PDB file of C-alpha atoms and ligand atoms in Angstrom:
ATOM      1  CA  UNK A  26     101.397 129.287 113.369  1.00 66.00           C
ATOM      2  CA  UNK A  27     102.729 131.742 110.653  1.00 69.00           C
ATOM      3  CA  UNK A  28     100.681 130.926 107.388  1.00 80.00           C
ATOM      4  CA  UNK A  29      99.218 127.475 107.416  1.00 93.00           C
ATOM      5  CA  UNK A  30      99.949 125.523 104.215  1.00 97.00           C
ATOM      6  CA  UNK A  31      96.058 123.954 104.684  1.00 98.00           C
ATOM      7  CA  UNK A  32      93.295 126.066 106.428  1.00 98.00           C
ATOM      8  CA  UNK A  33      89.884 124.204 106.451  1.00 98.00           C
ATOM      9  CA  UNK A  34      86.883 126.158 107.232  1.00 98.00           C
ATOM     10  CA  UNK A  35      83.362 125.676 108.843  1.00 98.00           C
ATOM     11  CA  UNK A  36      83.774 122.301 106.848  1.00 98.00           C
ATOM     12  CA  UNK A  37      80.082 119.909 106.729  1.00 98.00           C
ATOM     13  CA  UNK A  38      78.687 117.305 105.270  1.00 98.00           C
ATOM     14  CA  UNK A  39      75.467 115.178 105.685  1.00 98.00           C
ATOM     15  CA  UNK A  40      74.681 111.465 104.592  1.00 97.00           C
ATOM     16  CA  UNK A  41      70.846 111.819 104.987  1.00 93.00           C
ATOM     17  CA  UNK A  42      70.175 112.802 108.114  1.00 90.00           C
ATOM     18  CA  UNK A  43      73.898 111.822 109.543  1.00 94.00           C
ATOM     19  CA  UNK A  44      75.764 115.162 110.097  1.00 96.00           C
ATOM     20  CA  UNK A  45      79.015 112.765 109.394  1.00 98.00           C
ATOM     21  CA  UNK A  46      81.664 116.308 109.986  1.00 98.00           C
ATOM     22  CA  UNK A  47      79.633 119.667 111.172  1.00 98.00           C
ATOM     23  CA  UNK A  48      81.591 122.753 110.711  1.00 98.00           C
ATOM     24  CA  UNK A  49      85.114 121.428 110.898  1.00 98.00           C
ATOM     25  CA  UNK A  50      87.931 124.061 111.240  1.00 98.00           C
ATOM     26  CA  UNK A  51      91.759 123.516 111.519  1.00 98.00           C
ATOM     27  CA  UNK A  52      94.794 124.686 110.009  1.00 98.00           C
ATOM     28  CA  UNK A  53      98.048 122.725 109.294  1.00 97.00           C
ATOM     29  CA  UNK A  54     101.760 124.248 109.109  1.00 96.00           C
ATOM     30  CA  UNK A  55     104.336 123.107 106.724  1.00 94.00           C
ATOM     31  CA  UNK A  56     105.940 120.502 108.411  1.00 94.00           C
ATOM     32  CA  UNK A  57     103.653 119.633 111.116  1.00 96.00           C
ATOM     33  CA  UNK A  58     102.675 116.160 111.808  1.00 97.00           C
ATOM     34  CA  UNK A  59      99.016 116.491 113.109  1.00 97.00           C
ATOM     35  CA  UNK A  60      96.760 113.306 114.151  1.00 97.00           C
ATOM     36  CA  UNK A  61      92.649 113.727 113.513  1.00 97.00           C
ATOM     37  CA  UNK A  62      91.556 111.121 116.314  1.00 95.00           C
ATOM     38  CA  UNK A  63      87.977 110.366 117.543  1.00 94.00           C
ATOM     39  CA  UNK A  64      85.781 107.101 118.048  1.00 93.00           C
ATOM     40  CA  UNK A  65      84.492 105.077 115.134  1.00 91.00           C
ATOM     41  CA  UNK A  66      82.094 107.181 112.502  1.00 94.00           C
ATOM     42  CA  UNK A  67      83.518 110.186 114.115  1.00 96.00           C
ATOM     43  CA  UNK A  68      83.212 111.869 110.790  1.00 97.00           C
ATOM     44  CA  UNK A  69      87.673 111.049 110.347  1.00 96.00           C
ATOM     45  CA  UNK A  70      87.306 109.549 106.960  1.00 94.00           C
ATOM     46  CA  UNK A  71      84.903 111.905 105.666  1.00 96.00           C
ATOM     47  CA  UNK A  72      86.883 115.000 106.266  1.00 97.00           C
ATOM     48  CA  UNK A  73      90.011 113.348 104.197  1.00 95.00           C
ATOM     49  CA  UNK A  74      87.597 112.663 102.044  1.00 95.00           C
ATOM     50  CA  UNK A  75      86.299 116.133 101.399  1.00 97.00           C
ATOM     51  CA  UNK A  76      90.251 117.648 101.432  1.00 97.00           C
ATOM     52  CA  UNK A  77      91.772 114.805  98.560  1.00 94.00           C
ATOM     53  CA  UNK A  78      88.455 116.045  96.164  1.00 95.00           C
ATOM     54  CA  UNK A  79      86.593 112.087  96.520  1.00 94.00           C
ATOM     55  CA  UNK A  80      83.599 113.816  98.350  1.00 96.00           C
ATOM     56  CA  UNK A  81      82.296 117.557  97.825  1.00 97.00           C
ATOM     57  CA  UNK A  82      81.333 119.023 101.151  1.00 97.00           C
ATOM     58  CA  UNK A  83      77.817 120.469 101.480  1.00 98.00           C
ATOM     59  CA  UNK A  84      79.534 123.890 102.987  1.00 98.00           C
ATOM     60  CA  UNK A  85      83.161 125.426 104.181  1.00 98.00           C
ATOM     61  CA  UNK A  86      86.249 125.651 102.680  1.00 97.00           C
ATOM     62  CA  UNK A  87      89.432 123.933 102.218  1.00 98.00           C
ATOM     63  CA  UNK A  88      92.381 126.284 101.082  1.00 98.00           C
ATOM     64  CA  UNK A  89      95.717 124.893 100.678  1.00 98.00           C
ATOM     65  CA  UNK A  90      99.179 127.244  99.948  1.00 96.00           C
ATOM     66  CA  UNK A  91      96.592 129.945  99.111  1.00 95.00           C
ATOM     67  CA  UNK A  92      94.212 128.260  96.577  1.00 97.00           C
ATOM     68  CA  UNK A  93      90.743 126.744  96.798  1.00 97.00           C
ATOM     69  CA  UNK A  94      90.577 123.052  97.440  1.00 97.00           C
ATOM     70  CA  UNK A  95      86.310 122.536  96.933  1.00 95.00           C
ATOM     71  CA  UNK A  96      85.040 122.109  93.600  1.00 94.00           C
ATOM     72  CA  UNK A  97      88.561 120.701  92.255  1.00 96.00           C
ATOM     73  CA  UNK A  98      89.105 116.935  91.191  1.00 95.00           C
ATOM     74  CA  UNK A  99      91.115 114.196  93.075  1.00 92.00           C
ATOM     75  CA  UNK A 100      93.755 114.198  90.135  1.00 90.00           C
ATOM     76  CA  UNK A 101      93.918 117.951  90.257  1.00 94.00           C
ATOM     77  CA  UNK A 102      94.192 118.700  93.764  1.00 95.00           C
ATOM     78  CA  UNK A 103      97.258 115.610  93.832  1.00 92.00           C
ATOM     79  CA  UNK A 104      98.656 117.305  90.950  1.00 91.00           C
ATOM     80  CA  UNK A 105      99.040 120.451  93.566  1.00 95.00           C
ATOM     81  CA  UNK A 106     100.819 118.308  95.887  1.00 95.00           C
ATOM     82  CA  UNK A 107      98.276 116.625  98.490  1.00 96.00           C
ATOM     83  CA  UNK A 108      99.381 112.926  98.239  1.00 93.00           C
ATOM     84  CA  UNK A 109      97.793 110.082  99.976  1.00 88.00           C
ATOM     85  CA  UNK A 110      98.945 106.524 101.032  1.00 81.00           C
ATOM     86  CA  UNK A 111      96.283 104.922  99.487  1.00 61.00           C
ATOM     87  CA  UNK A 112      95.169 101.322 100.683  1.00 51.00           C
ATOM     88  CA  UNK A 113      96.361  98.046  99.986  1.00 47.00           C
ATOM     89  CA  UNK A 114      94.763  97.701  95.991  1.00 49.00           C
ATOM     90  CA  UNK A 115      96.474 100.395  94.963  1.00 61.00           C
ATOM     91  CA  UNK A 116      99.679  98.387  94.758  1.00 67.00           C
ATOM     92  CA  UNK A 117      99.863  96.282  91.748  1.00 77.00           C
ATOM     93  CA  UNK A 118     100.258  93.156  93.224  1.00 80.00           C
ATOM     94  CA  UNK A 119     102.324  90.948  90.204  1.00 84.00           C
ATOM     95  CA  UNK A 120     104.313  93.830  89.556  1.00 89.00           C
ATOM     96  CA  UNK A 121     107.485  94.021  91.652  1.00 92.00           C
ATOM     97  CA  UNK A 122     108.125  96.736  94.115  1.00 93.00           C
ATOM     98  CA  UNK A 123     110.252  98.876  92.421  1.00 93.00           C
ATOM     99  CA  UNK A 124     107.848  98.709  88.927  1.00 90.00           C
ATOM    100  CA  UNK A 125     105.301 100.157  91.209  1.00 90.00           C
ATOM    101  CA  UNK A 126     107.228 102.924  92.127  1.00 91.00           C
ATOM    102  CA  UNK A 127     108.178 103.543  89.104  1.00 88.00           C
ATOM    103  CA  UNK A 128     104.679 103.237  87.856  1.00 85.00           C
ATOM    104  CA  UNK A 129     104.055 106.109  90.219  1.00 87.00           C
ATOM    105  CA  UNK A 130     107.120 108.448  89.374  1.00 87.00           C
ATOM    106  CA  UNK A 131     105.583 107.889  85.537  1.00 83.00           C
ATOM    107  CA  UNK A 132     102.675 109.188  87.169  1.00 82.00           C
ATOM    108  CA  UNK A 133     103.881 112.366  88.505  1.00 80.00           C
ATOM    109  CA  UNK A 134     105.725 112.935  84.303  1.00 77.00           C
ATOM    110  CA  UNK A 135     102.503 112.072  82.934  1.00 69.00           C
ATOM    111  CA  UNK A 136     103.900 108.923  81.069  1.00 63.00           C
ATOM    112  CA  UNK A 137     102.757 105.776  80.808  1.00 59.00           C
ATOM    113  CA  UNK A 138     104.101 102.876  82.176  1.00 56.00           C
ATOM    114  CA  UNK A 139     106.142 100.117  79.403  1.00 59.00           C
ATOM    115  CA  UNK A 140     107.711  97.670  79.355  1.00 54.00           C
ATOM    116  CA  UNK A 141     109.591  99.011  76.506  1.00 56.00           C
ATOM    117  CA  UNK A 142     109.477 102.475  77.736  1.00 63.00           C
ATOM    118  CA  UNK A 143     113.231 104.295  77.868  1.00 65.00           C
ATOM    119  CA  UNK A 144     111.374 106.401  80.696  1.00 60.00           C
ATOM    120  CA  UNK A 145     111.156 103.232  83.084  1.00 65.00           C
ATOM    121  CA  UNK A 146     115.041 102.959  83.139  1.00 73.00           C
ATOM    122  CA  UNK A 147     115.601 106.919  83.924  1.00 70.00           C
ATOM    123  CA  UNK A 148     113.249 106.146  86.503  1.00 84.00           C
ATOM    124  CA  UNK A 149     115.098 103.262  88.160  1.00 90.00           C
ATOM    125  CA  UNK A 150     117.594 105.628  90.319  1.00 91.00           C
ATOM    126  CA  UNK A 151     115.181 107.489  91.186  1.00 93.00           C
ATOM    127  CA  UNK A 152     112.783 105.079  92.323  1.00 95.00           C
ATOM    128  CA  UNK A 153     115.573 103.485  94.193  1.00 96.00           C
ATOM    129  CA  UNK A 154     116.444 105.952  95.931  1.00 95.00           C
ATOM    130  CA  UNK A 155     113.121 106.220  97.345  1.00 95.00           C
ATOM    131  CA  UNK A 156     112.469 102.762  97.843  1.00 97.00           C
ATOM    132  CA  UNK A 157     116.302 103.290 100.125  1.00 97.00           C
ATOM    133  CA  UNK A 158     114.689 105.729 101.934  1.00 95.00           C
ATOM    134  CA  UNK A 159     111.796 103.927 103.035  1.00 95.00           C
ATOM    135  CA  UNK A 160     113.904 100.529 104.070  1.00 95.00           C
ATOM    136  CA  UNK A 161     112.570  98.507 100.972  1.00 96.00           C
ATOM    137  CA  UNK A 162     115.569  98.952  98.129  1.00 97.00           C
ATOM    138  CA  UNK A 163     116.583  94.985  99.278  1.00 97.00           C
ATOM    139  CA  UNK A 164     113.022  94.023  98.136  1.00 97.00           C
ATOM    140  CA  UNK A 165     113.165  96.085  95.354  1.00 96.00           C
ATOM    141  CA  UNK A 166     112.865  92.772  93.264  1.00 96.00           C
ATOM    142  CA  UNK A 167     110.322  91.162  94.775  1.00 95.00           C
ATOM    143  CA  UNK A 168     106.518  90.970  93.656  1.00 93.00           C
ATOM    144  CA  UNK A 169     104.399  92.829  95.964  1.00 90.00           C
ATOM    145  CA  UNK A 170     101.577  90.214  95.875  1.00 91.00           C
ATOM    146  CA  UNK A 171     104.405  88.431  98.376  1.00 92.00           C
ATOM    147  CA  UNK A 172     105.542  91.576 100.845  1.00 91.00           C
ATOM    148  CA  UNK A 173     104.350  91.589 104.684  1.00 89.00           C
ATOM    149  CA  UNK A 174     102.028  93.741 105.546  1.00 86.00           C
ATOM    150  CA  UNK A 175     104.178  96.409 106.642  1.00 88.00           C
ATOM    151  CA  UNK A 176     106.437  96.552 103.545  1.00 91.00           C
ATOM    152  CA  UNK A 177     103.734  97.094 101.815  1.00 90.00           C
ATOM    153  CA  UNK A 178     102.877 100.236 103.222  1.00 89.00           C
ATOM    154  CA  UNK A 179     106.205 101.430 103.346  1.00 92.00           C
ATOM    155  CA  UNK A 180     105.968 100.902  99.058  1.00 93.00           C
ATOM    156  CA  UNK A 181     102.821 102.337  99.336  1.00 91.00           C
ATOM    157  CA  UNK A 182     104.734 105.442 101.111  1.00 93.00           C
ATOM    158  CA  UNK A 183     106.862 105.500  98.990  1.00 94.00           C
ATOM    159  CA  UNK A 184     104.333 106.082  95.823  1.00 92.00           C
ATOM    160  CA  UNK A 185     103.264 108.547  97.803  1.00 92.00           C
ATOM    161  CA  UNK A 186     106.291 110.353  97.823  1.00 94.00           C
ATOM    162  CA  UNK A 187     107.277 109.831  94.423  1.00 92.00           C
ATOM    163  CA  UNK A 188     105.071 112.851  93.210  1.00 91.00           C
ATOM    164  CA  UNK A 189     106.830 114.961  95.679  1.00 93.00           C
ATOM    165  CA  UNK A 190     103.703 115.887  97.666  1.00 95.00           C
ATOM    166  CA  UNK A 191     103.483 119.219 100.324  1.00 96.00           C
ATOM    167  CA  UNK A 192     100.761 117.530 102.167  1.00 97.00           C
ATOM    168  CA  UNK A 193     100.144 114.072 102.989  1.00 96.00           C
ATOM    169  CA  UNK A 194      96.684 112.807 103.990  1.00 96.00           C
ATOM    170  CA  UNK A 195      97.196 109.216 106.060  1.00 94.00           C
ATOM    171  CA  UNK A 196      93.935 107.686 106.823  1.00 91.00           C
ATOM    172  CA  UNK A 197      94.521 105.317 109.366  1.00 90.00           C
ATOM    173  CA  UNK A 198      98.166 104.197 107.683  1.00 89.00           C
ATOM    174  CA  UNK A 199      98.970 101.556 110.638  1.00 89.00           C
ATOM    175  CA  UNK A 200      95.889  99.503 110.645  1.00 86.00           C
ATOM    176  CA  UNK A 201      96.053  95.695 110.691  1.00 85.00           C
ATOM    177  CA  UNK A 202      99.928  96.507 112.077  1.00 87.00           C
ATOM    178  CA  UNK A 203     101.632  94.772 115.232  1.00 89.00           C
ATOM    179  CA  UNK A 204     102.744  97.843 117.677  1.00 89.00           C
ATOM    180  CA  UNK A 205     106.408  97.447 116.733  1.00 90.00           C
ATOM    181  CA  UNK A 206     105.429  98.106 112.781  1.00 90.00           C
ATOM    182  CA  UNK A 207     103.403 100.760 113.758  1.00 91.00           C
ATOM    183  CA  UNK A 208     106.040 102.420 115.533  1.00 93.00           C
ATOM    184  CA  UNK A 209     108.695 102.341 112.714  1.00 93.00           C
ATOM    185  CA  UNK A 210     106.221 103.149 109.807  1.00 93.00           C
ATOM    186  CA  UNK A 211     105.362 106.337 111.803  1.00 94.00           C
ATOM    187  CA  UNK A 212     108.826 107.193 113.336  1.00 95.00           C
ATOM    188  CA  UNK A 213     109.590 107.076 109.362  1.00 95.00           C
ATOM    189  CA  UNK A 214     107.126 109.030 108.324  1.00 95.00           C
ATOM    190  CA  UNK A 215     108.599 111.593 111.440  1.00 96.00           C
ATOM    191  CA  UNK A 216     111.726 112.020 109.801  1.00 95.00           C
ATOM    192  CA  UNK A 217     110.333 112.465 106.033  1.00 94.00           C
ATOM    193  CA  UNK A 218     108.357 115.299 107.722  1.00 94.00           C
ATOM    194  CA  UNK A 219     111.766 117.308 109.000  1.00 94.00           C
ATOM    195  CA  UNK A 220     113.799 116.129 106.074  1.00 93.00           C
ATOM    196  CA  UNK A 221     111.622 116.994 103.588  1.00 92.00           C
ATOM    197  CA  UNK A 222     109.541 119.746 105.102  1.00 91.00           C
ATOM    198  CA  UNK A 223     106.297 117.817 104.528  1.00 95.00           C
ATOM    199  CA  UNK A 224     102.990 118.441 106.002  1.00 97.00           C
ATOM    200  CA  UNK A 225     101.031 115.055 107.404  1.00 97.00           C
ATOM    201  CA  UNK A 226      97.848 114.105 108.396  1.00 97.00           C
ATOM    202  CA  UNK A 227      96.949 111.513 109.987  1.00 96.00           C
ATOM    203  CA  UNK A 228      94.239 109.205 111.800  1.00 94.00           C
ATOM    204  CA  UNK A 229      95.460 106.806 114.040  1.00 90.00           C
ATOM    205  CA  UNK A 230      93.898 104.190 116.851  1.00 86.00           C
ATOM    206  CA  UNK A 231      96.424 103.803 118.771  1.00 86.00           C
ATOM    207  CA  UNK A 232      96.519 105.987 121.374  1.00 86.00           C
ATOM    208  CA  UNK A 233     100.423 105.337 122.126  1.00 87.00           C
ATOM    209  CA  UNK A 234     101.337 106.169 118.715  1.00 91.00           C
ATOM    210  CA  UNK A 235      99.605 109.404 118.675  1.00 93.00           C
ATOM    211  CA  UNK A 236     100.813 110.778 121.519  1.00 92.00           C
ATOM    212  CA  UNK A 237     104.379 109.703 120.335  1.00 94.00           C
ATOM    213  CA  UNK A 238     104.229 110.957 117.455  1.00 95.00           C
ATOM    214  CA  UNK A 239     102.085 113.463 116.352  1.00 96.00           C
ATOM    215  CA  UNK A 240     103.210 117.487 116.992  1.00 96.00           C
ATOM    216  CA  UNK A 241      99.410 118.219 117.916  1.00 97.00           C
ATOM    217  CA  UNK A 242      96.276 116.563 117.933  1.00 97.00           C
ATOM    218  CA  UNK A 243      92.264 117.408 116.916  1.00 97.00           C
ATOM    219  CA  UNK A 244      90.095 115.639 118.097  1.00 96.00           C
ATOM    220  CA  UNK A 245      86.567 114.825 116.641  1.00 97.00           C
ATOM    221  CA  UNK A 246      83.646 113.471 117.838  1.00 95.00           C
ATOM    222  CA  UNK A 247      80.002 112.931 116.277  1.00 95.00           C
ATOM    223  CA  UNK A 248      81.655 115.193 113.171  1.00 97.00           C
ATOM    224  CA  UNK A 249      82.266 117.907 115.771  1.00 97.00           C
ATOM    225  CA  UNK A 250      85.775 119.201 116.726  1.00 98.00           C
ATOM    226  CA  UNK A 251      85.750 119.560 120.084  1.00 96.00           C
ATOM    227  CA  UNK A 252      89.659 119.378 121.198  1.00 96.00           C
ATOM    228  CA  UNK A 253      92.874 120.684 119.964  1.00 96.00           C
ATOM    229  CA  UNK A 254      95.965 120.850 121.422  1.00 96.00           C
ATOM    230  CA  UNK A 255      99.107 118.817 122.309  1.00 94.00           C
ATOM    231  CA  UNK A 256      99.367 115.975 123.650  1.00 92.00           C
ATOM    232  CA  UNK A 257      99.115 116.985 127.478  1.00 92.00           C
ATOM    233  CA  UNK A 258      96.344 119.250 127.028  1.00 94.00           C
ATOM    234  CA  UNK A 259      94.021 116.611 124.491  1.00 93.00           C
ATOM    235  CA  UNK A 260      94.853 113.980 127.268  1.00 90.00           C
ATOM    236  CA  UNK A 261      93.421 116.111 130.022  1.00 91.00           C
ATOM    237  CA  UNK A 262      90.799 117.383 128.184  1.00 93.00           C
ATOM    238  CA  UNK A 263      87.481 116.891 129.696  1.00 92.00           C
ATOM    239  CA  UNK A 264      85.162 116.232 126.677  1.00 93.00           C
ATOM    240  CA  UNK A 265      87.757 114.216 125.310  1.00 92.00           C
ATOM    241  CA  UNK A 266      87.770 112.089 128.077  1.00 90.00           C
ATOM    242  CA  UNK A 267      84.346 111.851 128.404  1.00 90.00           C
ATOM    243  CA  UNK A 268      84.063 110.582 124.423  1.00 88.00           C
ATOM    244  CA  UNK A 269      86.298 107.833 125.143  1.00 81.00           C
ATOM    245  CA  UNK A 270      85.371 106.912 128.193  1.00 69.00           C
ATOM    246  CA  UNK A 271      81.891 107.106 127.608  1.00 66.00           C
ATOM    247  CA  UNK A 272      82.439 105.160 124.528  1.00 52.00           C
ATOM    248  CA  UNK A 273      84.521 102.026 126.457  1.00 51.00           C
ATOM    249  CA  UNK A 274      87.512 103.424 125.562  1.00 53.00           C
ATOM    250  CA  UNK A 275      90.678 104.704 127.502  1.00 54.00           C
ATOM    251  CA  UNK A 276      93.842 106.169 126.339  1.00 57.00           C
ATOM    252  CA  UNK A 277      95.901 102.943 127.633  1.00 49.00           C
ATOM    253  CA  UNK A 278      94.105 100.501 125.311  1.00 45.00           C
ATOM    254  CA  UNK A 279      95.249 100.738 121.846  1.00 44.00           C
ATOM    255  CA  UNK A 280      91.620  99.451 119.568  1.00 44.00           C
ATOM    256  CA  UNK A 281      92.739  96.967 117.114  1.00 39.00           C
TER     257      UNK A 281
HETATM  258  P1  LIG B 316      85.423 107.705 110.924  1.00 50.08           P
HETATM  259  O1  LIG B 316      86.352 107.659 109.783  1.00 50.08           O
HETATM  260  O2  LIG B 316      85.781 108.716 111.960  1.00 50.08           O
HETATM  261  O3  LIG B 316      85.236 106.358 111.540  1.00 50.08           O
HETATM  262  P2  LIG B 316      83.403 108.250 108.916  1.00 50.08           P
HETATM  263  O4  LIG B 316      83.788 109.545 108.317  1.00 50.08           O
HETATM  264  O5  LIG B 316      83.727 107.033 108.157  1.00 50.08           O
HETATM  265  O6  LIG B 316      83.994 108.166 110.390  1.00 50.08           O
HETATM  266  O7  LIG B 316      81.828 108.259 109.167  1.00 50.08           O
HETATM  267  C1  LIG B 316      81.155 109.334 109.785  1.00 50.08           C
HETATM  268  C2  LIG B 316      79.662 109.085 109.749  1.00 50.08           C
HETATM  269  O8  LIG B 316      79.189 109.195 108.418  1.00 50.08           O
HETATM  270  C3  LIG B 316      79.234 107.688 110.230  1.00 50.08           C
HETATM  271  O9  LIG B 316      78.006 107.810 110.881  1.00 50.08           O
HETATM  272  C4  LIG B 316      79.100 106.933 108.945  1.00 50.08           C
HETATM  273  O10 LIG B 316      78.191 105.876 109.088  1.00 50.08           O
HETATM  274  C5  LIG B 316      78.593 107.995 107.992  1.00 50.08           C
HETATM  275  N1  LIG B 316      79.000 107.768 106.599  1.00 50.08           N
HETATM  276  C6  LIG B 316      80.258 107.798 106.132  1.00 50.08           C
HETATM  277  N2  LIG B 316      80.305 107.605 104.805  1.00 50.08           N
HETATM  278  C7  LIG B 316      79.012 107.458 104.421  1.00 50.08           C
HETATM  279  C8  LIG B 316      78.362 107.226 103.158  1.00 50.08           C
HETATM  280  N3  LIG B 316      79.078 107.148 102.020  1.00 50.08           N
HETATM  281  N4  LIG B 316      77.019 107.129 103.144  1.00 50.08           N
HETATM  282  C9  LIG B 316      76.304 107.230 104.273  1.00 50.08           C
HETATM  283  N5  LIG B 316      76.846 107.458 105.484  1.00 50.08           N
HETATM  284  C10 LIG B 316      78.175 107.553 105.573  1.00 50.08           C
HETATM  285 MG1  LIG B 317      87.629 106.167 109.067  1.00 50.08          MG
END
C-alpha cells in the first residue's frame, strides 16, 4: 500500500475487565473497500467506535491523511471527512426523503435547516443528484417514516455522502436485509468507492457478501486481530477457521 489514508495503531480498550479490542493495527488505502469481520462481541463495534471519536481508546493511535484521530470529537473528526451511515433514527422519519438529505447537505454548510430557508432550494439539485445516484430520486417525495427497509439505508447513504466524506465507517450497513438487498446496497457502495475514490469500512455477517465484495478482509476475534488478507487467504486461514467453527459457525451460513 503506498500511504494509507487511515493507519490505526496498537489500538485497546477495556470495559472492566473485558479487553473488548487489544492492540488493534491496520491500515486502509484510499479507495479500498475493507470488511472488519469476527463473531459476536468480537470487539467490531468498539473499534468504529474509537475511529468516529464516540469512545476514547485506553491506548494506540488512529491517524487519518496524516493527522491524529484520538482525543478529537465526533463532529470534528466528520468535519475531516470520516462519514458514517448511521442507523435507522437518524433519518427523520415525517420529513420526506429528499428534506433529509438536504437536512444533511445544510449540515456539511453549517446552516440550519427552514422551511423558509433560500439555502433548502440551492440544495434541491444537489440533493437530487445524490438521491439519483443512490436509486431513490423517484421517492424523493415520499416520507421516510413509509420507505422499506432498504431505501432507507440507501437515504441514509446518501446523508452520508452529502458531506463528501474520504472515509466511510459502515457498521454492519446490511443488517435486517434479505440477501438480494444486501447485494445491491453493497455492489452500490462498490461503485461509489471507484467513482469517487472513497475509502470504506465495513462489518458485515454475511459471509457471501464479504467475500464478494470487500478488496481485503481483517479479521477479529476476542478484540484480537488475528487474520488479514484477501479473500482466499482469510478463508483458508487456520485460526480463522477455528473461530468460526469453534463458534457454530461456517463460511456457507450467512447469521441473520
Ligand atoms: P462486536 O461489534 O464485534 O459484536 P462489540 O465491540 O460490540 O463487538 O463488543 C466487544 C466486547 O465489549 C463484548 O464483550 C461486549 O460485551 C463489550 N462491550 C461493548 N460495549 C460495551 C460497553 N459500553 N460496556 C461494557 N462492555 C461493552
Ligand atoms: Mg457490533
Amino acid at each position: 500500500m503506498a500511504t494509507p489514508l487511515l493507519r490505526v495503531e496498537q489500538l485497546s480498550k477495556a470495559f472492566g475487565g473485558v479487553l473488548a479490542v487489544s492492540e488493534v493495527s491496520f491500515e486502509l488505502g484510499a479507495g479500498e473497500l475493507l470488511a472488519m469481520i469476527g463473531p459476536n462481541g468480537a470487539g467490531k463495534s468498539t473499534c468504529f467506535n474509537m475511529l468516529n471519536g464516540q469512545l476514547a481508546p485506553d491506548s494506540g493511535r488512529v491517524v487519518f491523511d496524516g493527522r491524529d484521530l484520538i482525543g478529537r470529537r465526533p463532529r470534528e473528526i466528520w468535519r475531516m471527512g470520516v462519514g458514517r451511515t448511521f442507523q435507522i433514527a437518524a433519518t427523520f422519519g415525517s420529513m420526506t426523503v429528499l428534506e433529509n438529505v438536504q437536512t444533511a447537505l445544510l449540515s456539511r454548510e453549517r446552516r440550519v435547516f427552514s422551511l423558509l430557508s433560500r439555502a433548502r432550494d440551492q440544495m434541491r439539485d444537489e440533493a437530487l443528484a445524490l438521491l439519483d445516484r443512490v436509486g431513490m430520486a423517484e421517492q424523493a417525495d415520499r416520507a421516510c417514516s413509509v420507505l422499506a427497509y432498504g431505501d432507507v439505508k440507501r437515504v441514509e447513504l446518501a446523508m452520508a455522502l452529502a458531506n463528501r466524506p474520504r472515509l466511510l465507517l459502515m457498521d454492519e450497513p446490511t443488517a435486517g436485509m434479505a440477501p438480494k438487498e444486501r447485494n445491491e446496497l453493497m455492489a452500490l457502495t462498490r461503485d461509489l468507492v471507484a467513482e469517487r475514490r472513497l475509502s470504506v469500512l465495513f462489518t458485515e455477517h454475511s459471509m457471501d457478501v464479504v467475500f464478494a465484495y470487500a478488496d481485503r478482509i481483517i479479521v477479529l476475534a476476542r478484540g484480537q486481530l488475528i487474520a488479514e488478507g484477501d479473500a482466499e487467504s482469510v478463508r483458508a486461514d487456520a485460526r480463522v477457521q477455528e473461530v468460526y467453527f469453534g463458534s457454530g459457525r461456517t463460511f456457507e451460513r450467512s447469521e441473520a
